[in-house]
Short mmCIF file of C-alpha atoms in Angstrom, two decimals:
data_model
loop_
_atom_site.label_atom_id
_atom_site.label_comp_id
_atom_site.label_asym_id
_atom_site.label_seq_id
_atom_site.Cartn_x
_atom_site.Cartn_y
_atom_site.Cartn_z
CA MET X 1 -0.10 -0.07 -0.27
CA HIS X 2 1.33 3.47 -0.81
CA PHE X 3 -0.30 5.97 1.39
CA THR X 4 0.88 9.10 -0.46
CA VAL X 5 -2.14 8.24 -2.57
CA ILE X 6 -4.54 9.20 0.36
CA VAL X 7 -3.87 12.85 -1.09
CA PRO X 8 -4.81 12.53 -4.73
CA LEU X 9 -8.00 10.29 -3.19
CA VAL X 10 -9.13 13.05 -1.01
CA LEU X 11 -8.63 15.74 -3.70
CA SER X 12 -10.71 13.59 -6.28
CA ILE X 13 -13.50 12.69 -3.68
CA VAL X 14 -13.68 16.57 -3.06
CA ALA X 15 -13.85 17.48 -6.34
CA PHE X 16 -16.63 14.68 -7.05
CA VAL X 17 -18.56 16.12 -4.23
CA LEU X 18 -18.54 19.74 -5.31
CA SER X 19 -19.31 18.93 -8.67
CA PHE X 20 -22.29 16.72 -7.99
CA LEU X 21 -23.78 19.60 -5.56
CA ALA X 22 -22.96 21.91 -8.30
CA LEU X 23 -25.06 19.95 -10.97
CA PHE X 24 -27.97 19.43 -8.47
CA ALA X 25 -28.09 22.64 -6.44
CA GLY X 26 -31.91 23.61 -6.20
CA HIS X 27 -33.16 20.57 -8.04
CA LYS X 28 -35.92 20.57 -4.98
CA GLU X 29 -37.27 23.14 -2.99
CA GLY X 30 -35.09 24.87 -0.39
CA PHE X 31 -31.65 22.54 -1.32
CA MET X 32 -28.78 24.86 -1.83
CA GLU X 33 -31.10 27.44 -3.34
CA ASP X 34 -28.80 30.18 -2.60
CA TYR X 35 -26.17 28.18 -4.76
CA ASP X 36 -27.84 29.33 -8.13
CA VAL X 37 -26.20 30.39 -11.38
CA VAL X 38 -28.26 33.49 -11.85
CA ARG X 39 -30.83 34.98 -9.65
CA LEU X 40 -33.61 37.62 -11.29
CA ASN X 41 -34.98 40.27 -8.73
CA MET X 42 -38.51 40.93 -9.79
CA SER X 43 -39.60 42.98 -6.32
CA THR X 44 -40.00 45.95 -8.35
CA LEU X 45 -40.98 44.81 -11.70
CA GLY X 46 -43.71 47.57 -13.17
CA HIS X 47 -42.02 50.25 -10.74
CA ASN X 48 -41.95 52.45 -13.64
CA LEU X 49 -45.73 52.78 -14.28
CA ILE X 50 -46.51 54.06 -10.54
CA PRO X 51 -46.67 57.80 -10.99
CA THR X 52 -43.96 59.95 -9.34
CA ALA X 53 -44.30 62.55 -6.98
CA THR X 54 -44.09 64.97 -10.06
CA GLU X 55 -46.26 63.23 -12.07
CA GLU X 56 -48.81 63.16 -9.48
CA ALA X 57 -48.62 66.97 -8.89
CA ASP X 58 -49.40 67.25 -12.65
CA PRO X 59 -52.74 65.52 -13.64
CA ALA X 60 -51.87 65.70 -17.36
CA SER X 61 -48.77 63.92 -17.09
CA THR X 62 -50.39 61.38 -14.49
CA THR X 63 -53.14 60.78 -17.31
CA ASP X 64 -50.97 60.72 -20.37
CA GLY X 65 -48.16 58.60 -18.44
CA PHE X 66 -49.15 56.15 -16.02
CA LEU X 67 -52.96 55.98 -17.38
CA ASP X 68 -52.50 55.55 -20.93
CA ARG X 69 -49.82 52.89 -20.11
CA PHE X 70 -51.32 51.22 -17.22
CA ILE X 71 -54.80 51.67 -16.50
CA ASP X 72 -56.36 51.89 -19.81
CA GLY X 73 -58.38 48.72 -20.20
CA VAL X 74 -57.65 47.90 -16.58
CA SER X 75 -60.49 47.73 -13.87
CA ASP X 76 -60.94 50.46 -11.41
CA ARG X 77 -59.19 48.36 -8.94
CA VAL X 78 -55.89 49.23 -9.99
CA SER X 79 -55.90 52.78 -8.87
CA ASP X 80 -57.14 51.93 -5.92
CA VAL X 81 -54.12 49.41 -5.67
CA ILE X 82 -51.23 51.53 -6.94
CA ASN X 83 -52.63 54.14 -4.36
CA ASP X 84 -52.51 51.87 -1.61
CA ILE X 85 -49.16 50.45 -2.43
CA GLY X 86 -47.83 54.09 -1.81
CA ASN X 87 -44.19 54.18 -0.77
CA ASP X 88 -43.93 50.12 0.03
CA VAL X 89 -43.16 49.38 -3.60
CA ALA X 90 -40.64 47.09 -2.93
CA ASP X 91 -42.41 44.86 -0.57
CA ARG X 92 -45.98 44.94 -2.26
CA LEU X 93 -45.80 45.51 -6.21
CA ALA X 94 -44.75 41.92 -7.09
CA ASP X 95 -47.34 40.60 -4.88
CA GLU X 96 -50.10 42.93 -6.02
CA LEU X 97 -49.08 41.76 -10.07
CA GLY X 98 -49.15 37.93 -8.75
CA ILE X 99 -45.62 37.37 -9.52
CA SER X 100 -42.93 35.64 -7.42
CA GLU X 101 -40.08 38.39 -6.17
CA TRP X 102 -37.18 36.28 -7.57
CA TYR X 103 -36.70 33.63 -9.75
CA SER X 104 -33.46 31.15 -9.67
CA LEU X 105 -31.57 29.67 -12.56
CA HIS X 106 -29.90 26.40 -11.69
CA LEU X 107 -28.18 23.73 -13.72
CA MET X 108 -31.33 21.64 -13.38
CA ASP X 109 -34.28 23.53 -12.90
CA VAL X 110 -35.60 27.07 -12.28
CA CYS X 111 -37.03 27.94 -8.45
CA GLN X 112 -39.07 31.08 -7.83
CA GLY X 113 -40.14 32.48 -4.53
CA ASP X 114 -40.55 35.84 -2.27
CA PHE X 115 -37.69 37.03 0.25
CA ALA X 116 -38.43 36.74 3.60
CA PRO X 117 -39.71 38.27 5.79
CA ASN X 118 -39.84 41.09 3.00
CA VAL X 119 -37.53 42.11 0.20
CA THR X 120 -36.21 45.29 2.20
CA ALA X 121 -35.36 43.56 5.51
CA PRO X 122 -32.16 43.17 6.48
CA ASN X 123 -30.69 39.73 5.51
CA ALA X 124 -33.68 38.66 4.16
CA TRP X 125 -33.77 35.04 3.25
CA LEU X 126 -35.55 33.17 0.07
CA ASN X 127 -38.44 31.78 0.83
CA VAL X 128 -38.94 29.09 -1.96
CA THR X 129 -42.60 28.61 -3.06
CA ASN X 130 -42.10 26.39 -6.29
CA CYS X 131 -39.58 24.74 -8.86
CA THR X 132 -39.92 23.31 -12.24
CA GLN X 133 -39.30 19.71 -13.05
CA PRO X 134 -35.69 18.82 -12.96
CA SER X 135 -34.33 18.24 -16.26
CA PRO X 136 -30.78 18.66 -17.98
CA ALA X 137 -30.14 22.49 -18.57
CA PRO X 138 -33.81 23.77 -18.38
CA ASN X 139 -34.87 26.06 -21.02
CA VAL X 140 -35.89 29.09 -19.47
CA ASN X 141 -38.74 31.08 -21.42
CA LEU X 142 -39.10 33.97 -18.99
CA THR X 143 -41.60 36.02 -20.96
CA LYS X 144 -43.98 32.71 -21.16
CA MET X 145 -43.29 32.12 -17.33
CA LEU X 146 -44.20 36.08 -16.41
CA ASP X 147 -47.06 36.11 -18.53
CA GLN X 148 -48.98 33.18 -17.24
CA GLU X 149 -48.52 34.54 -13.80
CA LEU X 150 -49.64 38.22 -14.63
CA SER X 151 -52.81 36.77 -16.54
CA VAL X 152 -53.59 34.95 -13.29
CA GLY X 153 -52.61 37.65 -10.70
CA PRO X 154 -55.21 40.10 -9.35
CA LEU X 155 -54.80 42.65 -11.94
CA ARG X 156 -55.04 40.35 -15.02
CA LEU X 157 -52.23 42.10 -16.60
CA SER X 158 -49.75 40.90 -19.47
CA LEU X 159 -46.23 42.06 -20.10
CA ALA X 160 -46.99 44.43 -22.90
CA ASP X 161 -48.89 46.50 -20.17
CA LEU X 162 -45.70 46.36 -18.35
CA ASN X 163 -43.67 47.76 -21.34
CA TRP X 164 -41.62 44.40 -21.47
CA PRO X 165 -38.70 44.62 -23.79
CA ASP X 166 -38.17 41.89 -26.13
CA SER X 167 -34.70 41.81 -26.02
CA ILE X 168 -34.67 40.06 -22.25
CA GLU X 169 -35.74 37.18 -23.78
CA GLU X 170 -33.24 36.83 -26.39
CA THR X 171 -30.59 37.81 -23.60
CA MET X 172 -32.29 34.57 -21.93
CA ASP X 173 -32.00 32.47 -24.66
CA LYS X 174 -27.90 33.32 -24.41
CA VAL X 175 -27.94 32.38 -20.83
CA ASN X 176 -30.26 28.93 -21.53
CA LYS X 177 -27.16 27.97 -24.04
CA PHE X 178 -24.24 28.83 -21.42
CA LEU X 179 -26.50 26.61 -18.99
CA LEU X 180 -26.53 24.04 -21.33
CA ALA X 181 -22.75 24.06 -21.71
CA ILE X 182 -22.02 24.52 -18.18
CA TRP X 183 -24.46 21.24 -17.33
CA VAL X 184 -22.58 19.01 -20.14
CA LEU X 185 -19.12 20.26 -18.31
CA TYR X 186 -20.20 19.25 -15.12
CA VAL X 187 -21.30 15.86 -15.97
CA LEU X 188 -18.13 15.12 -17.76
CA GLY X 189 -16.29 16.74 -14.19
CA ILE X 190 -18.63 13.76 -12.23
CA ALA X 191 -17.34 11.34 -14.79
CA PHE X 192 -13.87 11.83 -14.55
CA SER X 193 -13.26 12.74 -10.97
CA GLY X 194 -15.40 9.64 -10.52
CA LEU X 195 -12.70 7.89 -12.39
CA ALA X 196 -9.66 9.42 -10.87
CA ILE X 197 -11.29 8.31 -7.35
CA LEU X 198 -11.20 4.54 -8.59
CA GLY X 199 -7.67 5.03 -10.16
CA SER X 200 -6.26 6.36 -6.90
CA LEU X 201 -7.79 3.63 -4.85
CA ALA X 202 -6.10 1.01 -7.46
CA ALA X 203 -2.86 2.69 -7.13
CA PHE X 204 -3.39 2.40 -3.56
CA PHE X 205 -3.96 -1.33 -3.34
CA LEU X 206 -1.89 -2.12 -6.26
CA GLY X 207 1.27 0.10 -5.88
CA PHE X 208 2.55 2.91 -8.30
CA LYS X 209 3.07 1.54 -11.86
CA LYS X 210 3.97 3.59 -14.52
CA ARG X 211 0.84 2.99 -16.77
CA MET X 212 -1.50 3.29 -13.79
CA THR X 213 0.35 6.44 -12.53
CA LEU X 214 0.10 8.00 -16.04
CA THR X 215 -3.62 6.89 -16.45
CA ASN X 216 -4.57 8.64 -13.00
CA PHE X 217 -2.81 11.73 -14.52
CA VAL X 218 -4.97 11.80 -17.69
CA PHE X 219 -8.46 11.26 -15.36
CA ALA X 220 -7.30 13.95 -13.09
CA PHE X 221 -6.25 16.42 -15.98
CA LEU X 222 -9.36 15.43 -17.80
CA ALA X 223 -11.59 16.11 -14.76
CA ALA X 224 -9.49 19.51 -14.22
CA LEU X 225 -9.53 20.76 -17.74
CA VAL X 226 -13.56 20.15 -17.96
CA LEU X 227 -14.15 21.73 -14.51
CA PHE X 228 -12.09 24.95 -15.28
CA ALA X 229 -13.91 25.22 -18.50
CA GLY X 230 -17.40 25.09 -16.83
CA SER X 231 -16.08 27.50 -14.00
CA LEU X 232 -14.73 29.93 -16.57
CA ILE X 233 -17.93 29.63 -18.63
CA THR X 234 -19.84 30.11 -15.32
CA THR X 235 -17.76 33.19 -14.32
CA ILE X 236 -17.94 34.66 -17.75
CA GLY X 237 -21.50 33.86 -18.77
CA ALA X 238 -23.40 34.16 -15.64
CA LYS X 239 -21.83 38.00 -14.91
CA GLU X 240 -22.20 39.08 -18.60
CA GLY X 241 -25.96 37.78 -18.57
CA ALA X 242 -26.71 39.22 -15.24
CA LYS X 243 -25.45 42.49 -16.19
CA GLN X 244 -27.28 42.52 -19.66
CA ILE X 245 -30.47 41.51 -18.14
CA THR X 246 -30.14 44.43 -15.55
CA ASP X 247 -29.51 46.78 -17.93
CA ILE X 248 -32.01 46.10 -20.05
CA GLY X 249 -34.72 45.55 -17.81
CA GLU X 250 -33.50 48.77 -15.32
CA ASP X 251 -36.30 50.62 -16.83
CA ILE X 252 -39.15 48.51 -15.71
CA GLY X 253 -37.61 47.08 -12.35
CA ILE X 254 -35.89 44.10 -13.27
CA SER X 255 -32.21 43.24 -12.08
CA ALA X 256 -29.96 39.99 -12.00
CA GLU X 257 -26.81 39.00 -10.21
CA ALA X 258 -24.71 35.89 -10.92
CA GLY X 259 -24.51 33.16 -7.95
CA GLN X 260 -21.08 34.06 -6.07
CA LYS X 261 -21.49 30.55 -4.01
CA PHE X 262 -22.13 28.67 -7.18
CA MET X 263 -18.83 30.04 -8.43
CA ILE X 264 -16.70 29.61 -5.41
CA ILE X 265 -17.51 25.76 -5.26
CA SER X 266 -16.87 25.53 -9.09
CA TRP X 267 -13.43 27.22 -8.72
CA VAL X 268 -12.67 24.76 -5.60
CA ALA X 269 -13.59 21.85 -7.35
CA PHE X 270 -11.55 22.74 -10.29
CA ALA X 271 -8.56 23.74 -7.66
CA VAL X 272 -8.42 20.58 -5.86
CA MET X 273 -8.73 18.30 -8.90
CA PHE X 274 -5.62 20.40 -10.64
CA ALA X 275 -3.88 19.74 -7.52
CA ALA X 276 -4.59 16.01 -7.86
CA ALA X 277 -3.20 16.03 -11.41
CA ILE X 278 -0.25 17.96 -10.10
CA TYR X 279 0.32 14.83 -7.76
CA TRP X 280 0.11 12.41 -10.32
CA VAL X 281 2.55 13.94 -12.86
CA THR X 282 4.83 14.57 -10.03
CA GLN X 283 4.70 11.01 -9.32
CA PHE X 284 5.28 10.16 -12.95
CA CYS X 285 8.65 12.31 -12.80
CA VAL X 286 9.73 10.79 -9.57
CA GLU X 287 9.02 7.14 -10.79
CA ARG X 288 10.60 7.83 -14.47
CA ARG X 289 13.53 9.02 -12.70
CA SER X 290 13.86 6.27 -10.33
CA THR X 291 13.71 3.85 -13.21
CA ARG X 292 16.38 5.65 -15.20
CA ARG X 293 18.82 5.71 -12.05
CA ARG X 294 18.13 1.89 -11.77
CA GLY X 295 18.80 1.34 -15.23
CA PHE X 296 22.12 3.29 -15.00
CA SER X 297 22.85 1.57 -11.65
CA GLU X 298 22.73 -2.22 -13.20
CA LYS X 299 24.57 -0.95 -16.22
CA ARG X 300 27.42 0.31 -14.04
CA HIS X 301 27.21 -3.11 -12.08
CA GLN X 302 27.21 -5.23 -15.32
CA LYS X 303 30.41 -3.62 -16.37
CA GLY X 304 31.97 -3.77 -13.08
CA SER X 305 31.57 -7.67 -13.48
CA PHE X 306 33.39 -7.89 -16.62
#
């Protein structure tokens, strides 16, 4: 038994577990919900339709701006709701519209819910109300999802009433593509790190052999490679996607943020797998040098015997 193999074995297990958790985070309500890839904040969706103090002071502005865009075709209850919300927009607007305050995008599903106790409370936590059925890289159609919720909400609205920009859905299509890419890479990362675990166990019981060491290095290197690619795509894609959604949706009250916790476990998984690869390449070099020394020593011994 070679006890130093415990080092790459433990590192491979850590990478395997972290990759598994990253892949299945949020696959059911309440499970690692704060480890999302991207989270959309809808708590102020439609705030642009509420008259400001200036607009309230100018009846013509109120009629032309707010009433024409929002109340036209909607029941008189809308006016009462808006007046009742008043300065408590962040806490009540999403509820009055009939939508969730946040939507989180995971690798296997999409979850939604509200901020508890409310969105303005310090250290508000995520209260999950629903998650979609887990599936590989869910195709998120945000427009359809929100339109359905608005249509059955208290005000019976549609996204058209909220001046919903079409470019948001175009950005979401890009997000869907990079979520699929991340999903594939993490599946490969789990597979290769699993093989690295088996290879480390084989080396532990059977001892160091050149072919086995090289095979373990290949497994560890491939696992590190795909996890690096997954982490890089996550970091760039999530941040850029969140930025674009926030820029586009700023006028109607939509913001997004990349999942920092997901990125952390993603990069840690890569780091430990990379360390395991370094161990195996170092071990390979040590074995090769040792083999050369033995060969050189044997040649000198043979020459000396003559």
